[in-house]
XYZ file of C-alpha atoms in Angstrom:
591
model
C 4.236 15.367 4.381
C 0.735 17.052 3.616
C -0.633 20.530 3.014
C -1.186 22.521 5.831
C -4.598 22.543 6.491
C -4.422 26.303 8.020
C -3.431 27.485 4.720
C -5.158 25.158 2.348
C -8.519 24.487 3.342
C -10.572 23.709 0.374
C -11.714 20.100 0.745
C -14.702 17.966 0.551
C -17.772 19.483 -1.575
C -17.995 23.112 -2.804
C -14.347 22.423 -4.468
C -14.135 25.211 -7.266
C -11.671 22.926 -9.764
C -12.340 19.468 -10.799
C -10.290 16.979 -9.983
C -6.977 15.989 -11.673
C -4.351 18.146 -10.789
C -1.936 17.918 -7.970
C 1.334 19.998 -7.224
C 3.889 16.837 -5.670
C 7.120 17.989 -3.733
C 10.371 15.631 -3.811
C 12.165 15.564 -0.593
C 16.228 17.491 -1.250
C 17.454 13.834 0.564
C 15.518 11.697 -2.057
C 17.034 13.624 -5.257
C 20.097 13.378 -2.930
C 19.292 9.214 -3.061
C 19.434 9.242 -6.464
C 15.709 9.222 -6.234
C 14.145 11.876 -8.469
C 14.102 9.613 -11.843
C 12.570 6.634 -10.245
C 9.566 9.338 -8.194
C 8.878 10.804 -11.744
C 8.774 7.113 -13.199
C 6.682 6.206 -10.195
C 4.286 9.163 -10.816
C 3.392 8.964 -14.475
C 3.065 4.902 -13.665
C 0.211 5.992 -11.085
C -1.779 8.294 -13.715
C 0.259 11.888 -13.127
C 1.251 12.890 -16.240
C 3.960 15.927 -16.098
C 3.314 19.491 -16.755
C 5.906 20.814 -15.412
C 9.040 19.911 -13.347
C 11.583 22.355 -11.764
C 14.498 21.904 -9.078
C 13.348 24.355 -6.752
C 15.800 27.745 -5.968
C 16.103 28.641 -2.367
C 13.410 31.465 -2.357
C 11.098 28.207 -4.026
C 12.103 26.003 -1.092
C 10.936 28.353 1.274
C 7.456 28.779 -0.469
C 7.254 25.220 -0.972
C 8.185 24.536 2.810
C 5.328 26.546 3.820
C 2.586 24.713 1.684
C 3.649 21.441 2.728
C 4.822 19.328 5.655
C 7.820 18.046 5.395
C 10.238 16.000 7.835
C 12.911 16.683 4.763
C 13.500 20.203 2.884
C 12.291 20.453 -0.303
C 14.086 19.825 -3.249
C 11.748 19.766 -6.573
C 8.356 20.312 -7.577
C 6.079 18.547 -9.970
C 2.963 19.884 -11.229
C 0.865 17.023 -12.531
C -2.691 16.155 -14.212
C -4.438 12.969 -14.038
C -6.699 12.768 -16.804
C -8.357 9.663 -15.265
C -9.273 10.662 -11.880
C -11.028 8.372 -9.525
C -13.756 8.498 -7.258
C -12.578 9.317 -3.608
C -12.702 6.293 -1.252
C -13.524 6.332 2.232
C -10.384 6.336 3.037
C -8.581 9.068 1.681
C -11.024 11.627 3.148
C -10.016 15.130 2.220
C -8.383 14.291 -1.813
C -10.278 14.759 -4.196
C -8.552 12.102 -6.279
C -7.208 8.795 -4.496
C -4.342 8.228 -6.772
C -2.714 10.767 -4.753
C -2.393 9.177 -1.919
C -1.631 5.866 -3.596
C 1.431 7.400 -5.474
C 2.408 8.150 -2.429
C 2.460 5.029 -0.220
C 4.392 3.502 -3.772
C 6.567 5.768 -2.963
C 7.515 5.348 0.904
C 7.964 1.737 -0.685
C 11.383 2.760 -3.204
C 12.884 4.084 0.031
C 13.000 0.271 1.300
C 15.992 -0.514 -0.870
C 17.850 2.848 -0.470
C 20.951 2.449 2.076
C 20.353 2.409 6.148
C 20.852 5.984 6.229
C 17.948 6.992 4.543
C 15.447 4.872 6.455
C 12.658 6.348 7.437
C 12.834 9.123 4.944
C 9.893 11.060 3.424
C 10.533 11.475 -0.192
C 7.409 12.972 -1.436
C 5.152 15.133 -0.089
C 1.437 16.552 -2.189
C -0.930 18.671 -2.046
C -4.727 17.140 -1.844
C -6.976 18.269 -4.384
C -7.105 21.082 -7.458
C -7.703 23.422 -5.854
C -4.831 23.547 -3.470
C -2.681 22.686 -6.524
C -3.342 26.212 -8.472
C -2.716 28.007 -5.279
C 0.431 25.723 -5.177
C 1.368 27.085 -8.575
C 0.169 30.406 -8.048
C 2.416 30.701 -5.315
C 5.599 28.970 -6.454
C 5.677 29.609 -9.994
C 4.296 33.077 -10.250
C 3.465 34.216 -14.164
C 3.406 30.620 -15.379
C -0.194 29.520 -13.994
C -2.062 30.476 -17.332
C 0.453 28.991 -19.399
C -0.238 25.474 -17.151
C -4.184 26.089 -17.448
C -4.016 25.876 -21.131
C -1.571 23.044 -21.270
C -3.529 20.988 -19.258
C -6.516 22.105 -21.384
C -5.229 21.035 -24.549
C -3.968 17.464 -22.746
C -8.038 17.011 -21.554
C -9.120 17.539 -25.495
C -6.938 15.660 -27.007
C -7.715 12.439 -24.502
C -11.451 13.085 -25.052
C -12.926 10.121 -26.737
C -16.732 9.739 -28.352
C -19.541 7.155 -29.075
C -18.520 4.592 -26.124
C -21.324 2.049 -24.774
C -20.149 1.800 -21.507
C -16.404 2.952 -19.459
C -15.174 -0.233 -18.264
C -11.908 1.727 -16.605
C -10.345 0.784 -13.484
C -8.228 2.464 -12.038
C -6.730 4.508 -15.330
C -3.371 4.523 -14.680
C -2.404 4.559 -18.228
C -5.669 3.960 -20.731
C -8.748 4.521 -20.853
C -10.766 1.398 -21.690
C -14.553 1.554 -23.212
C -17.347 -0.653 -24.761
C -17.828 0.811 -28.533
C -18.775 -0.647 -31.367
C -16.574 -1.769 -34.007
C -18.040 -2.585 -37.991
C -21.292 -3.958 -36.717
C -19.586 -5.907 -33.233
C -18.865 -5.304 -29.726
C -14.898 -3.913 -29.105
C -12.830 -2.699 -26.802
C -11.066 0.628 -27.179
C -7.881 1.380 -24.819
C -6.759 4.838 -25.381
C -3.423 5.853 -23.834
C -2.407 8.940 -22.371
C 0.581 10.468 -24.270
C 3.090 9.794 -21.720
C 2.223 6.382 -21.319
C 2.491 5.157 -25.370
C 5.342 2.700 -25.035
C 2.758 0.758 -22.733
C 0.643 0.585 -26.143
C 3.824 -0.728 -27.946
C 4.119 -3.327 -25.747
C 0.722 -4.199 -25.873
C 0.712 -4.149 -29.615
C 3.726 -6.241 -29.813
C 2.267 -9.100 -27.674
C -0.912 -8.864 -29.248
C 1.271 -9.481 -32.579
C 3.853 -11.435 -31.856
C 1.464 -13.788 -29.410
C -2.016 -13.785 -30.924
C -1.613 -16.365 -33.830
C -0.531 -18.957 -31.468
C -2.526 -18.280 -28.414
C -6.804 -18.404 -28.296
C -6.668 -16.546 -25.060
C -5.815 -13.283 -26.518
C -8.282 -11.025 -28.353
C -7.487 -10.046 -31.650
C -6.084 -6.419 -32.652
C -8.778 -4.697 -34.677
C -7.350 -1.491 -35.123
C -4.765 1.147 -33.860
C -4.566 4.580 -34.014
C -2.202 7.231 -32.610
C -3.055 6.554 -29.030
C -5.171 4.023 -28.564
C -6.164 0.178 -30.293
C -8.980 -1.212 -30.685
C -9.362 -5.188 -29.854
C -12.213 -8.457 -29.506
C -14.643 -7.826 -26.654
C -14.135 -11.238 -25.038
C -16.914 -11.011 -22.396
C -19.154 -11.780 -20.340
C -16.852 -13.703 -18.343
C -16.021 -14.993 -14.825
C -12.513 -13.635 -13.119
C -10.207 -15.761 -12.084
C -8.643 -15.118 -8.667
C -5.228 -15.272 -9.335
C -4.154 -13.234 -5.889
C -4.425 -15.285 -3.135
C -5.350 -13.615 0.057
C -4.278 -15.756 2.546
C -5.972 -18.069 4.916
C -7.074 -22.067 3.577
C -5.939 -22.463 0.163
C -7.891 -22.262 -2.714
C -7.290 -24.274 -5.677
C -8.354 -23.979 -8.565
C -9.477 -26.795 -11.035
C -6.453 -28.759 -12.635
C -7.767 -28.038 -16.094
C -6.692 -24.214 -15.615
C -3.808 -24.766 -13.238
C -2.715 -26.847 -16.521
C -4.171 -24.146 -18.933
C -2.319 -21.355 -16.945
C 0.818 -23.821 -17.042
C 1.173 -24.191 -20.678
C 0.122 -20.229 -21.559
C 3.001 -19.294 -19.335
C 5.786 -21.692 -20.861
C 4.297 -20.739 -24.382
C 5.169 -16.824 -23.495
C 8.215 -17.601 -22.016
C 9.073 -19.346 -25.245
C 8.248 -16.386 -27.426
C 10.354 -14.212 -25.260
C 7.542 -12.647 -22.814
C 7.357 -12.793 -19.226
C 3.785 -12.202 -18.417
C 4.625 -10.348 -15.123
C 0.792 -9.005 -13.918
C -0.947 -12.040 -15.182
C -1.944 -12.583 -11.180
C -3.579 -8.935 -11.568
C -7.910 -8.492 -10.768
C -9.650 -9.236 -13.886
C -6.800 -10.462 -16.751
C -7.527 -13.447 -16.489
C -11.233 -14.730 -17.357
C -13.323 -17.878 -17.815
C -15.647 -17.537 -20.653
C -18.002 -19.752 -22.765
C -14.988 -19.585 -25.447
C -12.508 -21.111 -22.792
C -9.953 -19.021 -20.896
C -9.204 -15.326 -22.194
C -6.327 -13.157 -20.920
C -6.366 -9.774 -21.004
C -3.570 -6.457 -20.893
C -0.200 -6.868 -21.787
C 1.090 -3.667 -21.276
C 3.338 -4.785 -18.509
C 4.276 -7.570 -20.043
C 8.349 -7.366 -19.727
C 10.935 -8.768 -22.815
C 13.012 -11.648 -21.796
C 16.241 -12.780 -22.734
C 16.746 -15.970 -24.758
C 16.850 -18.743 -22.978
C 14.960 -17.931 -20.094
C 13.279 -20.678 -18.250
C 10.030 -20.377 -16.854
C 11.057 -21.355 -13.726
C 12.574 -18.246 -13.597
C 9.772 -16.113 -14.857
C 9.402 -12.975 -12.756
C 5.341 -13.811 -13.121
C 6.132 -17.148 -11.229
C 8.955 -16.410 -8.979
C 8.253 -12.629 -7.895
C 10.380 -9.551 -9.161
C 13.535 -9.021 -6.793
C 13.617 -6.164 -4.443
C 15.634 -3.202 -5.886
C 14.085 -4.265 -9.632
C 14.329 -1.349 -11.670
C 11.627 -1.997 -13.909
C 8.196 -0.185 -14.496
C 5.790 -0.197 -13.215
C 7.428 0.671 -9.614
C 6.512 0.207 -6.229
C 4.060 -2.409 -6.855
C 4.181 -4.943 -4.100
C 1.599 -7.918 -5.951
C 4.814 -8.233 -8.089
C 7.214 -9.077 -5.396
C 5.373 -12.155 -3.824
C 7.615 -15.673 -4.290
C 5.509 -18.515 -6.389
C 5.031 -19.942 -2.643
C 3.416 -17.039 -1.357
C 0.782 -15.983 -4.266
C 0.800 -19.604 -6.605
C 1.007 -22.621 -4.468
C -2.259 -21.824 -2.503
C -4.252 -21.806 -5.873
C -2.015 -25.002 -7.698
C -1.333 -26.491 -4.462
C 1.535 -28.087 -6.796
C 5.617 -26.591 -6.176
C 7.224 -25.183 -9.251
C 8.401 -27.679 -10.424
C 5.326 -30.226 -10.736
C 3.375 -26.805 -11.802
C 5.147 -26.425 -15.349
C 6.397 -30.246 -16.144
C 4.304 -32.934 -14.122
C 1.946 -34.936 -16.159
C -1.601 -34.565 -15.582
C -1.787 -37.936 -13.385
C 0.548 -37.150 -11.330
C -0.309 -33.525 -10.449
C -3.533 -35.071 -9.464
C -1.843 -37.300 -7.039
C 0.934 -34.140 -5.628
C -2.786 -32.055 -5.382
C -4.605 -34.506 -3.489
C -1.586 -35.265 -1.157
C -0.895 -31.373 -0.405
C -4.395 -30.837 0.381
C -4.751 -33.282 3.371
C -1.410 -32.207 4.472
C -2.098 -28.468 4.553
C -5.116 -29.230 6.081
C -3.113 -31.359 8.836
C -1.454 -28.629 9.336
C -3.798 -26.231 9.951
C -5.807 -28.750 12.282
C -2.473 -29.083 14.482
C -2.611 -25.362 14.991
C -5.962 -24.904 15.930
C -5.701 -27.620 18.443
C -2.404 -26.437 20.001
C -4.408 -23.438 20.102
C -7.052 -24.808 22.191
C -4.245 -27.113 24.389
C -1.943 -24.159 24.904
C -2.928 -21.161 23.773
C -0.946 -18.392 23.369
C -0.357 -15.682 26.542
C -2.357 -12.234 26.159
C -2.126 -9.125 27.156
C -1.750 -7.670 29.695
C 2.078 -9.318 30.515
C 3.450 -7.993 34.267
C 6.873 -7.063 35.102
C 8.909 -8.899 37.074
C 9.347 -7.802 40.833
C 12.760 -9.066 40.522
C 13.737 -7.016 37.252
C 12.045 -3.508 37.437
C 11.359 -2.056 34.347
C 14.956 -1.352 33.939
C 16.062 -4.817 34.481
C 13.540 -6.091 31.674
C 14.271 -3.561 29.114
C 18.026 -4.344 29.558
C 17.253 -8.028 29.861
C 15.258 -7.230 26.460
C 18.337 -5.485 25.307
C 21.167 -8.614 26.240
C 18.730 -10.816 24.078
C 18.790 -8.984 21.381
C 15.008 -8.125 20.880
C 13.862 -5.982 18.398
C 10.902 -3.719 20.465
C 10.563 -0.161 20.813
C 8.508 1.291 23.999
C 5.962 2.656 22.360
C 4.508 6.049 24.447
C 5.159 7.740 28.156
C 8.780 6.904 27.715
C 9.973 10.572 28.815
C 9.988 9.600 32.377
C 11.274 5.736 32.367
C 12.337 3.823 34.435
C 9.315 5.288 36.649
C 5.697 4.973 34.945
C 2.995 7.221 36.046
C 0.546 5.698 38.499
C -1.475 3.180 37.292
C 0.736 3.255 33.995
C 1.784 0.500 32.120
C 4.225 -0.252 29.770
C 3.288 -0.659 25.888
C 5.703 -2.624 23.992
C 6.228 -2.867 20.253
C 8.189 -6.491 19.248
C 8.793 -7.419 16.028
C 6.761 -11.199 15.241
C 10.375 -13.268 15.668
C 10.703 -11.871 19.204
C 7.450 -12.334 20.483
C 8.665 -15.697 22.522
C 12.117 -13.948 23.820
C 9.965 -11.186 25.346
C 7.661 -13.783 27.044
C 10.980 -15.850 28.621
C 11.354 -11.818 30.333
C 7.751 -10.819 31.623
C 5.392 -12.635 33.821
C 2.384 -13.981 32.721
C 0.242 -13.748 36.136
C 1.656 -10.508 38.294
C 4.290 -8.209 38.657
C 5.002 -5.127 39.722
C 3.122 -2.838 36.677
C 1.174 -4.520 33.234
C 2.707 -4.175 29.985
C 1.217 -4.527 26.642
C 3.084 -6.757 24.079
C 1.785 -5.839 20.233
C 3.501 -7.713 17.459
C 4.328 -6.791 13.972
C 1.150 -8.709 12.726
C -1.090 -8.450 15.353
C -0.229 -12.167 15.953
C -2.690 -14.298 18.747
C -1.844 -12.605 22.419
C -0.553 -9.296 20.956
C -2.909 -7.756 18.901
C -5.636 -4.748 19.719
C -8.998 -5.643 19.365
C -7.681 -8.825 16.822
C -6.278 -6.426 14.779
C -2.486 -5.366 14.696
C -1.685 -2.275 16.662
C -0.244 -0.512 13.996
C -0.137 -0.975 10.082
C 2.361 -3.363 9.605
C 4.469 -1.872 7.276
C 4.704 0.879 9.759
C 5.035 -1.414 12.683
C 8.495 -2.031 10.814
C 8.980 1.374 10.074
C 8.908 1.924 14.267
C 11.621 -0.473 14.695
C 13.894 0.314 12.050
C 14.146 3.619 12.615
C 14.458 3.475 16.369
C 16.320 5.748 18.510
C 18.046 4.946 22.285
C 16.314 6.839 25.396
C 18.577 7.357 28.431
C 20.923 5.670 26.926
C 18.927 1.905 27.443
C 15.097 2.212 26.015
C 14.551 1.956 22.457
C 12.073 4.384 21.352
C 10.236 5.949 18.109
C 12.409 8.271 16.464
C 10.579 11.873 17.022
C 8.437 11.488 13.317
C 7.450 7.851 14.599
C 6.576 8.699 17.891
C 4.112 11.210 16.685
C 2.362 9.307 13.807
C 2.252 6.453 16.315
C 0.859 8.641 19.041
C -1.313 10.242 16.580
C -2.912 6.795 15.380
C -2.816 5.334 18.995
C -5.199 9.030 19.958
C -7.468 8.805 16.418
C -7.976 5.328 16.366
C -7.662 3.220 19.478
C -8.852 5.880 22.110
C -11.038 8.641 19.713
C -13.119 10.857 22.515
C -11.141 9.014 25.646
C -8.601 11.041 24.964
C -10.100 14.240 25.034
C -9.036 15.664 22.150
C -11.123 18.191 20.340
C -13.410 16.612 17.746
C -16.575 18.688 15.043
C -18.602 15.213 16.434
C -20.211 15.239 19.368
C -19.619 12.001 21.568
C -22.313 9.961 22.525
C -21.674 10.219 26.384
C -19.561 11.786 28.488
C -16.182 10.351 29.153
C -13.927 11.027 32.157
C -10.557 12.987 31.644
C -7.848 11.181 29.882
C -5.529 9.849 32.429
C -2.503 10.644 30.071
C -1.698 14.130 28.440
C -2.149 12.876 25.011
C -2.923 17.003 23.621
C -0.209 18.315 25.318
C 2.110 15.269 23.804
C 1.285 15.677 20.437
C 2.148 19.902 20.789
C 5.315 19.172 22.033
C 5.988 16.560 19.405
C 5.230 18.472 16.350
C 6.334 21.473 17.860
C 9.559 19.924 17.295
C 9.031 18.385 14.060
C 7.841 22.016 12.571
C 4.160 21.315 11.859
C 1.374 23.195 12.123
C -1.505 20.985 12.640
C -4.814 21.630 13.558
C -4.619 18.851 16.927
C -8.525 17.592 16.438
C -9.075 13.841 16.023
C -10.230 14.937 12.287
C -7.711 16.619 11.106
C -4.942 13.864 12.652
C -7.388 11.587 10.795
C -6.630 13.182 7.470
C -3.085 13.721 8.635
C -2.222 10.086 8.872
C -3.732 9.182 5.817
C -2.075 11.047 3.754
C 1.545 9.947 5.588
C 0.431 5.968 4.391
C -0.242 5.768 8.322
C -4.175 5.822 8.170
C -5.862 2.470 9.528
C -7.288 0.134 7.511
C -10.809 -0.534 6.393
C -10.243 -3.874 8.425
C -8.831 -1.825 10.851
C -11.447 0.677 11.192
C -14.268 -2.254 11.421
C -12.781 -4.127 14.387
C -11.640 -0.948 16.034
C -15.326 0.961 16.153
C -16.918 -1.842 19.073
C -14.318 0.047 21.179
C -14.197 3.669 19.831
C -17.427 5.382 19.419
C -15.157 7.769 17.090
C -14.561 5.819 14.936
C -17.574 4.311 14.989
C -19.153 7.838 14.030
C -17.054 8.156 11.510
C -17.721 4.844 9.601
C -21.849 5.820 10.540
C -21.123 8.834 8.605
C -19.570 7.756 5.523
C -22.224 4.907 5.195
C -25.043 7.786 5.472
């Protein structure tokens, strides 16, 4: 879902309304998924405070239909105000505020644990800056604009702080944090927005219940109405608590012991310290280790052990809990802890100092085994790249329904219309999820065949990435193959909405100019004509999905970020050596 660009246009610079505001639409099937409580949750947990909320009449739906895109009627409307909004990112080109966007892809992420039959689904569509958001209410909720103006007005004022140092916000989902000074010392003032108080509770109540037994906490100076006042505990160095995969990277014993005994000390008193892995809460300072915000900070029954902690262990898919749609919180103690302990559970919260040492020393040189026995099998064996061939013997019916006996999870990706025949000089692309990857190669030949075909895993594993990156996002990767649909009876193919935001990324960002497609930059040579129909596939395609798009490799650009299917900056980087697009494009935004 997105605004439709031939309606909407106001984007980039020139914008007449600052940022903040943003009209969001909830899918009919979402409410119908029980949905609608968990979006609004999900939205005031990203920064969108409320103005105004309405199930939308059918005359509504048919307004709100034509603003944005959506692969699901419309069922509700939210107009919302962000009194913190940030700076736009690369990225999100064409919002004027990126926590737009991000509410978004959090919430694609609640549809995960919603029944098979609602796979796939949209559930909330937006517009993209102010500007298209008063038109949005202009249009849908005619006579109530002014009333909204001054509402959001009086929200602004009564936020509006004075006298700070310095802004030391983040990301502003629910405070507002500044530098002041406090009775002749350095303090930190956090003030709330109103629909986010009982985060200030919470914090208060740690602060409280924790602070006479713990150092690492700053003290509570002050409180007001709607915000508290605490201990500056800077300057300080912060700790990476988020592993990012790769070699591990322990940290010293003295704060994997440190972090040890905070936890089983909160535990104790009833908290679970659930975003204690989160940037910058964490910090070493010439006073010893400080921990910052508790306002996620969940109550736990009595009794609890830590080795149950949802901090340690990761918070269960389907949790109900806010903050929502927060994936950091999900990762197992293996996944995000044992790279920086290097120490299981177990020997984390009850092993004596010696013998931790020992455990450390010992998992070190074995993960480092391990990693030497890959790179050497590498090296010895290593792995089969694209391109595969097909089998004279099997056709490219006989391998699809030798794919199909085996059970592999794939999905042809593109050009499936006319299977089993490809065009000449065609090849076959192939989407297989990671677990398949050696099934698929028992099928194909490595050396020749009768046409290529492309393997891409789910990861963009060794022999079946593009460019050493994966093909597609990964979480949309999955999306492809969950919510794939039978061809002829035998191919597994995108479902329509997958098979253009596939196409669509496969056009913007693996083939840019190749594919002739009409772009406001001018290429830096000429290229040949496309030896696929990739304009004409993309009309048909949202032809029959109902949108209206503007079919230039900008305006897909913008389209696919704001579906959660844009490519990553990692992406992007690897990507531009073979797309001079792309390329342009990251020129551009550096300039």
């Amino acid at each position: 879902m997105s605004p439709r660009p031939q309606v909407m246009r106001s984007e980039g610079p020139g914008l007449a309304e600052p940022p903040g505001i943003c009209v969001f639409i909830i899918a009919a099937k979402a409410i119908e998924a029980g949905l609608k409580g968990p979006l609004l949750e999900l939205l005031e947990d990203q920064g969108h405070e409320v103005l105004h909320s309405v199930d939308l009449d059918e005359a509504q739906r048919a307004a709100a239909a034509g603003l944005v895109r959506s692969l699901e009627p419309p069922g509700a409307a939210v107009v919302a105000i962000d009194l913190l909004p940030m700076s736009v990112e690369g990225r999100y080109r064409g919002f004027d505020n990126p926590k737009i966007p991000k509410a978004l892809e959090r919430a694609r992420r609640l549809v995960r644990a919603l029944p098979p039959e609602f796979r796939g689904l949209e559930p909330l569509a937006s517009t993209c800056n102010s500007d298209e958001a008063w038109q949005a209410v202009a249009l849908l909720f005619a006579g109530e604009e002014a009333g909204l103006r001054a509402k959001a007005e009086r929200m602004r004022g009564d936020f509006a702080t004075a006298g700070a140092i310095r802004d030391l916000t983040r990301e502003g989902r629910r405070a507002k944090v500044e530098l002041i000074e406090f009775k002749g010392e350095m303090a930190i003032r956090k003030t709330y927005r109103a629909s986010a108080l009982s985060y200030m509770e919470r914090e208060i109540e740690v602060l409280e219940r924790m602070g006479p037994l713990r150092p690492e906490l700053p003290r509570l100076l002050s409180r007001g109405a709607n915000h508290i006042i605490l201990d500056f505990v800077g300057p300080g160095r912060n700790l990476d608590l988020e592993h990012g995969g790769g070699r591990p990277k322990a940290l010293p014993l003295g704060v994997v012991r440190h972090l040890s005994g905070f936890i089983r000390d909160c535990i104790a008193q009833g908290f679970d310290p659930i975003d204690i892995r989160a940037p910058g809460n964490v910090m070493e300072t010439s006073e010893g280790l400080k921990v910052i915000d508790f306002e996620l900070w969940r109550r736990c029954p009595p009794g609890t052990r830590p080795e149950d902690a949802l901090c340690l262990v990761g918070v269960p898919q389907g949790d109900t809990g806010r903050p929502r749609g927060v994936p950091a919180f999900s990762k197992s103690y293996e996944e995000a802890w044992y790279p920086i302990t290097l120490l299981s559970l177990e020997s984390f919260l009850h092993d004596p100092a010696w013998l931790q040492r020992l455990k450390r020393g010992a998992n070190l040189a074995r993960s480092w085994a391990r990693r030497g026995a890959r790179a050497l099998g590498r090296r010895i064996r290593p792995p089969r790249g694209n391109p595969r061939y097909i089998p004279a013997n099997l056709g490219v019916e006989g391998v699809v329904l030798e794919l199909n006996r085996r059970q592999v999870r794939y999905v042809v990706l593109r050009w499936h219309e006319g299977l089993p025949d490809l065009p000449p000089g065609g090849d076959l692309d192939l989407l297989v999820h990671d677990d398949d990857i050696a099934k698929v190669d028992e099928v194909l030949d490595a050396a020749e065949g009768t046409a290529q075909c492309d393997v891409y895993s789910v990861s963009g594993r060794p022999g079946t990435a593009y460019s050493n990156v994966p093909h597609l996002p990964p979480e949309r990767a999955i999306q492809v193959l969950e919510t794939a649909a039978a061809h002829a009876g035998i191919y597994k193919v995108p479902r329509t909405a997958e098979h253009f935001l596939s196409l669509a990324f496969h056009c913007v960002y693996h083939k840019g100019f190749k594919t002739g497609l009409p772009s406001l930059l001018t290429p830096p040579n000429p290229f040949p004509p496309p030896k696929n129909d990739y304009l004409g596939a993309l009309e048909r395609l949202s032809s029959e999905l109902g949108l209206e798009l503007d079919l230039t490799l900008e305006s897909l650009d913008r389209f696919l970020v704001s579906q959660g299917w844009g490519a990553t900056p990692q992406m992007l980087r690897a990507l531009r050596r073979r797309n001079a697009w792309v390329a342009a494009q990251l020129a551009e935004a550096i300039s």
